[in-house]
Amino acid sequence: SNTSRLKAPPAVDEVPGYGRARLWLGITGVGSIVTLSAAALFFNLPEQFLPGTGAALSNQIKGILAFILMYSLLQLPLDFFGGYLLPRQYQRQHPHFNNFLVTLFRGVGVHSVLLALIGITLLLAARTAGVLGVVGVGAILVITLLRGSITLAAAIARLELTPSTPELHDDPALPVVPAYMGESEDEGFAGSIVGLFQPRTVLLPMRWREVLDSDAFRVAVQRRQMAISTGSWQRGRLLALTFTIAGIILSATLVGSSQLASAQGIVNFSLIFTLWSFLGLLTLPTPSRRGVAEVDHALLAHGCDRNILERTITHLDNLQDRERDRPPLIETVFHPVPSVQARLHGPHATGIKGTWNAARTTVAISPAGLGLLGRAVHCNCGRPALWVFLPID
């Protein structure tokens, strides 16, 4: 059964190729959406098919809803591959087909409603105050997505929270942040540190208690606390917010106040922001990997046993891609979490401060700019439980 297989983590590459297959799916999905976005901008397709500034508000809203529906239909085949076909082919944990459809359509429905509400809100902001209105509302939306992340995640997919046991707070040298155990249907769910700039909650996967021994679980908890105490989590938050809000400012400015107040303008804004998000997918993994190395190094300096840390890293990788090693170029461009081998042969303290989880936080808050890549990346494509809290170390 799935449960018994989880309790006895399989050997390296029990069924080889899953991680690389997911990567190719992500490249296909992201590449398709980016290419279509660039083509739509180049050929001025929003101007040809959507209402302009002179149209009634109701028609503007219908235009935005049609755009989001078209995006959702384009994304569905990718979701089907990522959430069902690939895990099934590589004998990874996956739901029965009917359960998969129910889970997927729930997630797609909530995600589509979220994008629709954001699109309409940005339209109203543009009609009221032009570029400044969109930038101001966009910044508020970023903050709202971060502060409401648990609520949104639980709406998109089943997520049950249980207050943690006192043992998670037994190290007086580490910050005490309320911890909750989260039960998710997806084995790749890795929790998060929730909060804007001050950590409010450490969210840990219930499944980790099943696959880790007590020492390894304690190390996994300490890593989250260490991400906070080193400042790497806060720096990651700052980079993600700065990058996202800069993209909103750039996209709104390029479209201009006059056109923003229409379905044409909001869709152009979305397409430009999607291209900006693509730039983030290429550049933000490197500082994020430095954040992982920084936390690993700090944990060892704090007295953590290297053997226990290695065991923890290896067991938790079994819940992700089980891709123990990667070619340097692939890791540099596509992976904000280093491979197991890269971490075990380090951690590599470069002297440069890291930004823990910056890359995937940026993906999670990209709906604030109507970004279209949040469900297309390789780690969460077709997996609604990972659309808000993407897999992390």
Short mmCIF file of C-alpha atoms in Angstrom, two decimals:
data_model
loop_
_atom_site.label_atom_id
_atom_site.label_comp_id
_atom_site.label_asym_id
_atom_site.label_seq_id
_atom_site.Cartn_x
_atom_site.Cartn_y
_atom_site.Cartn_z
CA SER A 1 0.00 0.00 0.00
CA ASN A 2 1.00 3.63 -0.25
CA THR A 3 1.28 3.93 3.53
CA SER A 4 3.55 0.95 3.96
CA ARG A 5 5.73 2.18 1.10
CA LEU A 6 6.01 5.59 2.76
CA LYS A 7 7.08 4.07 6.08
CA ALA A 8 9.90 2.20 4.38
CA PRO A 9 11.43 4.75 2.00
CA PRO A 10 12.52 3.04 -1.20
CA ALA A 11 16.05 2.86 -2.47
CA VAL A 12 17.49 5.49 -4.75
CA ASP A 13 15.69 5.53 -8.09
CA GLU A 14 13.44 2.56 -7.34
CA VAL A 15 11.67 3.59 -10.55
CA PRO A 16 14.19 5.79 -12.36
CA GLY A 17 13.40 8.97 -14.22
CA TYR A 18 10.48 10.48 -12.30
CA GLY A 19 12.30 13.70 -11.43
CA ARG A 20 13.55 14.21 -14.96
CA ALA A 21 10.09 13.45 -16.41
CA ARG A 22 8.54 16.08 -14.13
CA LEU A 23 11.23 18.54 -15.19
CA TRP A 24 10.40 18.02 -18.87
CA LEU A 25 6.71 18.50 -18.07
CA GLY A 26 7.54 21.77 -16.32
CA ILE A 27 9.71 22.92 -19.21
CA THR A 28 6.88 22.09 -21.62
CA GLY A 29 4.22 23.82 -19.55
CA VAL A 30 6.20 26.94 -18.68
CA GLY A 31 7.66 27.14 -22.19
CA SER A 32 4.23 26.88 -23.81
CA ILE A 33 2.65 29.54 -21.61
CA VAL A 34 5.61 31.91 -21.99
CA THR A 35 5.68 31.44 -25.78
CA LEU A 36 1.92 32.02 -26.08
CA SER A 37 2.14 35.08 -23.82
CA ALA A 38 4.95 36.58 -25.89
CA ALA A 39 3.11 35.82 -29.14
CA ALA A 40 -0.12 37.37 -27.84
CA LEU A 41 1.75 40.55 -26.94
CA PHE A 42 3.68 40.64 -30.21
CA PHE A 43 0.56 40.24 -32.35
CA ASN A 44 -1.58 42.51 -30.15
CA LEU A 45 -4.16 39.75 -29.66
CA PRO A 46 -5.83 41.32 -26.58
CA GLU A 47 -6.56 44.44 -28.66
CA GLN A 48 -8.13 42.28 -31.36
CA PHE A 49 -10.33 40.07 -29.19
CA LEU A 50 -11.12 41.90 -25.95
CA PRO A 51 -13.14 45.01 -25.06
CA GLY A 52 -11.30 48.34 -25.08
CA THR A 53 -11.66 51.32 -22.77
CA GLY A 54 -14.93 52.47 -24.32
CA ALA A 55 -16.83 49.25 -23.55
CA ALA A 56 -19.24 48.80 -20.66
CA LEU A 57 -17.86 47.48 -17.35
CA SER A 58 -19.90 44.28 -17.67
CA ASN A 59 -18.26 43.53 -21.02
CA GLN A 60 -14.83 44.25 -19.56
CA ILE A 61 -15.46 41.74 -16.78
CA LYS A 62 -16.70 39.15 -19.28
CA GLY A 63 -13.50 39.63 -21.27
CA ILE A 64 -11.33 39.00 -18.20
CA LEU A 65 -13.38 35.91 -17.28
CA ALA A 66 -13.02 34.55 -20.83
CA PHE A 67 -9.24 35.01 -20.63
CA ILE A 68 -9.03 33.12 -17.31
CA LEU A 69 -11.25 30.33 -18.67
CA MET A 70 -8.98 29.98 -21.70
CA TYR A 71 -5.92 29.80 -19.43
CA SER A 72 -7.55 27.13 -17.26
CA LEU A 73 -8.40 24.99 -20.29
CA LEU A 74 -4.83 25.32 -21.59
CA GLN A 75 -3.40 24.28 -18.21
CA LEU A 76 -5.69 21.24 -17.73
CA PRO A 77 -3.75 18.73 -19.91
CA LEU A 78 -0.55 19.67 -18.06
CA ASP A 79 -2.33 19.15 -14.73
CA PHE A 80 -3.52 15.73 -15.92
CA PHE A 81 0.02 14.65 -16.77
CA GLY A 82 1.59 16.09 -13.62
CA GLY A 83 -1.02 14.95 -11.13
CA TYR A 84 -1.97 11.54 -12.47
CA LEU A 85 -0.21 10.11 -15.52
CA LEU A 86 3.41 10.66 -14.48
CA PRO A 87 3.02 9.48 -10.85
CA ARG A 88 1.11 6.44 -12.11
CA GLN A 89 3.70 5.62 -14.77
CA TYR A 90 6.57 5.86 -12.27
CA GLN A 91 4.68 4.04 -9.49
CA ARG A 92 4.62 7.04 -7.20
CA GLN A 93 1.85 7.81 -4.75
CA HIS A 94 -1.24 9.00 -6.62
CA PRO A 95 -5.00 9.01 -6.03
CA HIS A 96 -7.53 6.85 -7.80
CA PHE A 97 -8.62 8.47 -11.07
CA ASN A 98 -12.04 9.60 -9.80
CA ASN A 99 -10.51 11.06 -6.64
CA PHE A 100 -7.88 12.79 -8.75
CA LEU A 101 -10.57 14.44 -10.89
CA VAL A 102 -12.52 15.61 -7.84
CA THR A 103 -9.37 17.02 -6.22
CA LEU A 104 -8.16 18.63 -9.44
CA PHE A 105 -11.46 20.30 -10.32
CA ARG A 106 -11.82 21.61 -6.77
CA GLY A 107 -8.36 23.13 -7.01
CA VAL A 108 -8.87 24.49 -10.51
CA GLY A 109 -12.22 25.97 -9.49
CA VAL A 110 -10.83 27.80 -6.46
CA HIS A 111 -7.72 28.93 -8.34
CA SER A 112 -9.82 30.24 -11.25
CA VAL A 113 -12.14 32.14 -8.89
CA LEU A 114 -9.06 33.63 -7.20
CA LEU A 115 -7.65 34.83 -10.53
CA ALA A 116 -11.05 36.19 -11.58
CA LEU A 117 -11.43 38.17 -8.36
CA ILE A 118 -7.89 39.52 -8.67
CA GLY A 119 -8.42 40.44 -12.33
CA ILE A 120 -11.66 42.29 -11.60
CA THR A 121 -10.10 44.03 -8.58
CA LEU A 122 -7.16 45.21 -10.68
CA LEU A 123 -9.56 46.42 -13.37
CA LEU A 124 -11.53 48.48 -10.85
CA ALA A 125 -8.29 49.84 -9.38
CA ALA A 126 -7.12 50.87 -12.85
CA ARG A 127 -10.44 52.57 -13.62
CA THR A 128 -10.16 54.47 -10.33
CA ALA A 129 -6.49 55.43 -10.15
CA GLY A 130 -4.65 54.11 -13.22
CA VAL A 131 -1.15 52.71 -12.79
CA LEU A 132 -0.90 53.87 -9.17
CA GLY A 133 -4.16 52.12 -8.35
CA VAL A 134 -2.97 48.84 -9.85
CA VAL A 135 0.39 49.02 -8.09
CA GLY A 136 -1.21 49.83 -4.74
CA VAL A 137 -3.83 47.10 -5.00
CA GLY A 138 -1.21 44.68 -6.33
CA ALA A 139 0.96 45.23 -3.25
CA ILE A 140 -2.06 44.68 -1.00
CA LEU A 141 -2.86 41.47 -2.89
CA VAL A 142 0.70 40.19 -2.37
CA ILE A 143 0.39 40.78 1.38
CA THR A 144 -3.07 39.19 1.44
CA LEU A 145 -1.86 36.05 -0.35
CA LEU A 146 0.97 35.64 2.17
CA ARG A 147 -1.13 36.33 5.25
CA GLY A 148 -4.00 34.15 4.03
CA SER A 149 -1.88 31.31 2.67
CA ILE A 150 -3.20 28.61 5.03
CA THR A 151 -6.83 29.55 4.32
CA LEU A 152 -6.21 29.56 0.57
CA ALA A 153 -4.30 26.26 0.65
CA ALA A 154 -7.13 24.61 2.61
CA ALA A 155 -9.68 25.91 0.09
CA ILE A 156 -7.73 24.59 -2.91
CA ALA A 157 -7.00 21.14 -1.42
CA ARG A 158 -7.66 19.25 1.80
CA LEU A 159 -5.35 20.43 4.59
CA GLU A 160 -6.03 19.53 8.22
CA LEU A 161 -4.01 21.27 10.94
CA THR A 162 -3.20 19.93 14.41
CA PRO A 163 -1.27 21.87 17.08
CA SER A 164 2.18 20.38 17.57
CA THR A 165 3.48 18.53 20.60
CA PRO A 166 5.66 20.41 23.14
CA GLU A 167 8.78 18.49 22.04
CA LEU A 168 9.07 20.80 19.03
CA HIS A 169 10.05 23.67 21.32
CA ASP A 170 12.69 22.01 23.50
CA ASP A 171 15.72 23.99 22.28
CA PRO A 172 15.95 27.35 24.08
CA ALA A 173 18.60 28.60 21.62
CA LEU A 174 16.15 28.50 18.71
CA PRO A 175 13.16 30.79 18.14
CA VAL A 176 9.83 29.64 19.55
CA VAL A 177 7.19 29.94 16.84
CA PRO A 178 3.82 28.16 17.13
CA ALA A 179 4.01 24.93 15.16
CA TYR A 180 1.22 22.97 13.52
CA MET A 181 1.21 19.56 11.88
CA GLY A 182 -0.50 19.65 8.47
CA GLU A 183 -2.11 16.55 7.00
CA SER A 184 -2.21 16.66 3.19
CA GLU A 185 -3.09 14.03 0.60
CA ASP A 186 0.06 14.79 -1.42
CA GLU A 187 3.26 13.07 -0.29
CA GLY A 188 5.26 16.06 -1.57
CA PHE A 189 3.63 18.51 0.85
CA ALA A 190 6.52 19.98 2.85
CA GLY A 191 4.80 22.64 4.94
CA SER A 192 6.08 26.18 5.27
CA ILE A 193 6.95 29.04 7.56
CA VAL A 194 3.86 31.25 7.49
CA GLY A 195 3.97 34.99 8.03
CA LEU A 196 4.69 38.25 6.25
CA PHE A 197 8.03 39.40 7.70
CA GLN A 198 7.58 37.93 11.17
CA PRO A 199 7.04 34.16 11.32
CA ARG A 200 3.61 33.41 12.77
CA THR A 201 3.41 29.64 12.27
CA VAL A 202 5.75 26.80 11.40
CA LEU A 203 3.75 24.32 9.34
CA LEU A 204 5.13 20.76 9.32
CA PRO A 205 3.83 17.77 7.35
CA MET A 206 2.17 15.04 9.41
CA ARG A 207 3.68 12.53 6.97
CA TRP A 208 7.17 13.40 8.20
CA ARG A 209 6.33 11.71 11.51
CA GLU A 210 5.68 8.50 9.56
CA VAL A 211 8.87 8.47 7.47
CA LEU A 212 11.39 9.94 9.94
CA ASP A 213 12.74 8.51 13.17
CA SER A 214 12.58 10.78 16.21
CA ASP A 215 16.11 12.17 15.78
CA ALA A 216 15.61 12.93 12.09
CA PHE A 217 12.23 14.55 12.76
CA ARG A 218 13.79 16.76 15.42
CA VAL A 219 16.45 17.85 12.90
CA ALA A 220 13.74 18.65 10.32
CA VAL A 221 12.01 20.85 12.90
CA GLN A 222 15.28 22.54 13.87
CA ARG A 223 16.01 23.33 10.20
CA ARG A 224 12.81 25.40 10.03
CA GLN A 225 13.72 27.19 13.23
CA MET A 226 17.26 27.73 11.92
CA ALA A 227 15.90 29.26 8.70
CA ILE A 228 14.31 31.90 10.92
CA SER A 229 17.23 32.46 13.32
CA THR A 230 19.79 32.89 10.51
CA GLY A 231 17.61 35.55 8.89
CA SER A 232 17.51 33.55 5.65
CA TRP A 233 13.71 33.16 5.78
CA GLN A 234 13.23 36.93 6.19
CA ARG A 235 15.65 37.67 3.35
CA GLY A 236 13.79 35.18 1.16
CA ARG A 237 10.51 36.89 1.98
CA LEU A 238 11.98 40.31 1.18
CA LEU A 239 13.38 39.14 -2.17
CA ALA A 240 10.09 37.47 -3.15
CA LEU A 241 8.03 40.56 -2.28
CA THR A 242 10.48 42.94 -3.94
CA PHE A 243 10.63 40.90 -7.14
CA THR A 244 6.84 40.51 -7.34
CA ILE A 245 5.98 44.14 -6.63
CA ALA A 246 8.70 45.28 -9.08
CA GLY A 247 7.02 43.10 -11.71
CA ILE A 248 3.64 44.64 -10.96
CA ILE A 249 5.09 48.16 -11.26
CA LEU A 250 6.87 47.31 -14.52
CA SER A 251 3.86 45.59 -16.09
CA ALA A 252 1.41 48.33 -15.12
CA THR A 253 3.77 51.06 -16.34
CA LEU A 254 4.33 49.38 -19.71
CA VAL A 255 0.58 49.04 -20.29
CA GLY A 256 -0.18 52.60 -19.13
CA SER A 257 -3.09 54.10 -17.22
CA SER A 258 -5.38 54.63 -20.20
CA GLN A 259 -5.32 51.04 -21.44
CA LEU A 260 -5.16 49.43 -17.97
CA ALA A 261 -8.75 50.47 -17.36
CA SER A 262 -10.00 47.80 -19.80
CA ALA A 263 -10.00 44.05 -20.32
CA GLN A 264 -7.36 44.58 -23.01
CA GLY A 265 -5.09 46.34 -20.56
CA ILE A 266 -5.54 43.87 -17.69
CA VAL A 267 -4.78 40.93 -20.00
CA ASN A 268 -1.71 42.70 -21.40
CA PHE A 269 -0.67 43.37 -17.79
CA SER A 270 -1.07 39.66 -17.02
CA LEU A 271 0.96 38.57 -20.05
CA ILE A 272 3.82 40.98 -19.28
CA PHE A 273 3.85 39.90 -15.64
CA THR A 274 3.97 36.26 -16.77
CA LEU A 275 7.13 37.01 -18.76
CA TRP A 276 8.55 38.73 -15.67
CA SER A 277 7.72 35.63 -13.62
CA PHE A 278 9.62 33.53 -16.16
CA LEU A 279 12.68 35.70 -15.54
CA GLY A 280 12.27 34.91 -11.85
CA LEU A 281 12.13 31.18 -12.54
CA LEU A 282 15.55 31.47 -14.20
CA THR A 283 17.28 33.77 -11.69
CA LEU A 284 15.84 33.17 -8.22
CA PRO A 285 16.81 29.48 -7.73
CA THR A 286 20.47 30.42 -7.15
CA PRO A 287 19.96 32.68 -4.08
CA SER A 288 17.38 30.15 -2.83
CA ARG A 289 19.92 27.30 -3.02
CA ARG A 290 22.34 29.48 -1.05
CA GLY A 291 19.63 29.76 1.59
CA VAL A 292 19.42 25.96 1.85
CA ALA A 293 23.21 25.69 2.22
CA GLU A 294 23.22 28.50 4.79
CA VAL A 295 20.63 26.72 6.94
CA ASP A 296 22.39 23.34 6.65
CA HIS A 297 25.69 24.95 7.63
CA ALA A 298 24.14 26.79 10.59
CA LEU A 299 22.51 23.57 11.80
CA LEU A 300 25.84 21.72 11.79
CA ALA A 301 27.53 24.67 13.53
CA HIS A 302 24.78 24.49 16.15
CA GLY A 303 25.88 20.94 16.99
CA CYS A 304 23.65 18.82 14.77
CA ASP A 305 25.04 15.36 14.03
CA ARG A 306 26.00 15.22 10.34
CA ASN A 307 24.84 11.60 10.01
CA ILE A 308 21.38 12.47 11.28
CA LEU A 309 21.19 15.48 8.94
CA GLU A 310 22.19 13.30 5.98
CA ARG A 311 19.59 10.71 6.94
CA THR A 312 16.92 13.40 7.21
CA ILE A 313 17.78 14.93 3.83
CA THR A 314 17.76 11.52 2.12
CA HIS A 315 14.46 10.33 3.61
CA LEU A 316 12.67 13.59 2.80
CA ASP A 317 13.97 13.48 -0.77
CA ASN A 318 12.11 10.16 -1.13
CA LEU A 319 8.88 12.18 -0.84
CA GLN A 320 9.98 14.47 -3.69
CA ASP A 321 11.69 13.54 -6.98
CA ARG A 322 14.23 10.99 -5.64
CA GLU A 323 16.72 12.57 -8.02
CA ARG A 324 19.82 12.22 -5.86
CA ASP A 325 22.18 14.01 -8.24
CA ARG A 326 21.72 16.42 -11.15
CA PRO A 327 23.90 17.93 -13.88
CA PRO A 328 25.15 21.35 -12.68
CA LEU A 329 23.42 23.33 -15.44
CA ILE A 330 20.02 21.73 -14.78
CA GLU A 331 20.36 22.35 -11.05
CA THR A 332 21.46 25.96 -11.58
CA VAL A 333 18.54 26.90 -13.82
CA PHE A 334 15.63 24.81 -12.58
CA HIS A 335 16.07 23.77 -8.95
CA PRO A 336 15.92 26.12 -5.93
CA VAL A 337 16.53 23.14 -3.62
CA PRO A 338 19.94 21.50 -4.21
CA SER A 339 20.13 17.77 -4.93
CA VAL A 340 20.89 15.37 -2.10
CA GLN A 341 24.46 14.87 -3.31
CA ALA A 342 25.06 18.62 -3.58
CA ARG A 343 23.93 19.05 0.02
CA LEU A 344 25.75 16.02 1.42
CA HIS A 345 29.05 17.08 -0.13
CA GLY A 346 28.66 20.44 1.54
CA PRO A 347 26.98 22.39 2.79
CA HIS A 348 28.86 24.92 0.74
CA ALA A 349 29.14 28.13 2.75
CA THR A 350 29.98 30.69 0.07
CA GLY A 351 30.07 33.60 2.48
CA ILE A 352 27.09 35.05 0.61
CA LYS A 353 23.88 35.22 2.61
CA GLY A 354 21.07 33.10 1.20
CA THR A 355 17.39 33.82 0.67
CA TRP A 356 15.61 30.69 1.86
CA ASN A 357 12.57 29.70 -0.23
CA ALA A 358 12.56 32.96 -2.22
CA ALA A 359 12.02 31.31 -5.62
CA ARG A 360 8.98 29.25 -4.70
CA THR A 361 7.46 31.98 -2.53
CA THR A 362 7.58 34.17 -5.64
CA VAL A 363 5.69 31.51 -7.59
CA ALA A 364 3.09 31.22 -4.83
CA ILE A 365 2.32 34.96 -4.76
CA SER A 366 2.41 35.44 -8.54
CA PRO A 367 -1.43 35.45 -8.77
CA ALA A 368 -1.24 39.01 -7.37
CA GLY A 369 0.04 40.07 -10.79
CA LEU A 370 -2.22 37.62 -12.66
CA GLY A 371 0.86 35.51 -13.40
CA LEU A 372 0.07 32.33 -15.33
CA LEU A 373 3.02 30.14 -14.28
CA GLY A 374 2.03 29.29 -10.70
CA ARG A 375 0.60 25.88 -11.62
CA ALA A 376 2.96 25.05 -14.51
CA VAL A 377 6.28 24.55 -12.71
CA HIS A 378 7.57 21.00 -12.47
CA CYS A 379 7.23 20.58 -8.71
CA ASN A 380 3.49 21.34 -8.43
CA CYS A 381 1.94 20.84 -11.88
CA GLY A 382 -1.30 18.90 -11.42
CA ARG A 383 -0.92 18.82 -7.63
CA PRO A 384 -3.36 21.32 -6.03
CA ALA A 385 -2.04 20.58 -2.53
CA LEU A 386 1.24 22.20 -3.63
CA TRP A 387 -0.10 25.29 -5.40
CA VAL A 388 0.13 27.52 -2.31
CA PHE A 389 2.87 25.73 -0.36
CA LEU A 390 5.32 24.52 -2.99
CA PRO A 391 7.82 21.82 -1.97
CA ILE A 392 10.77 23.12 0.07
CA ASP A 393 13.72 21.59 1.92
#
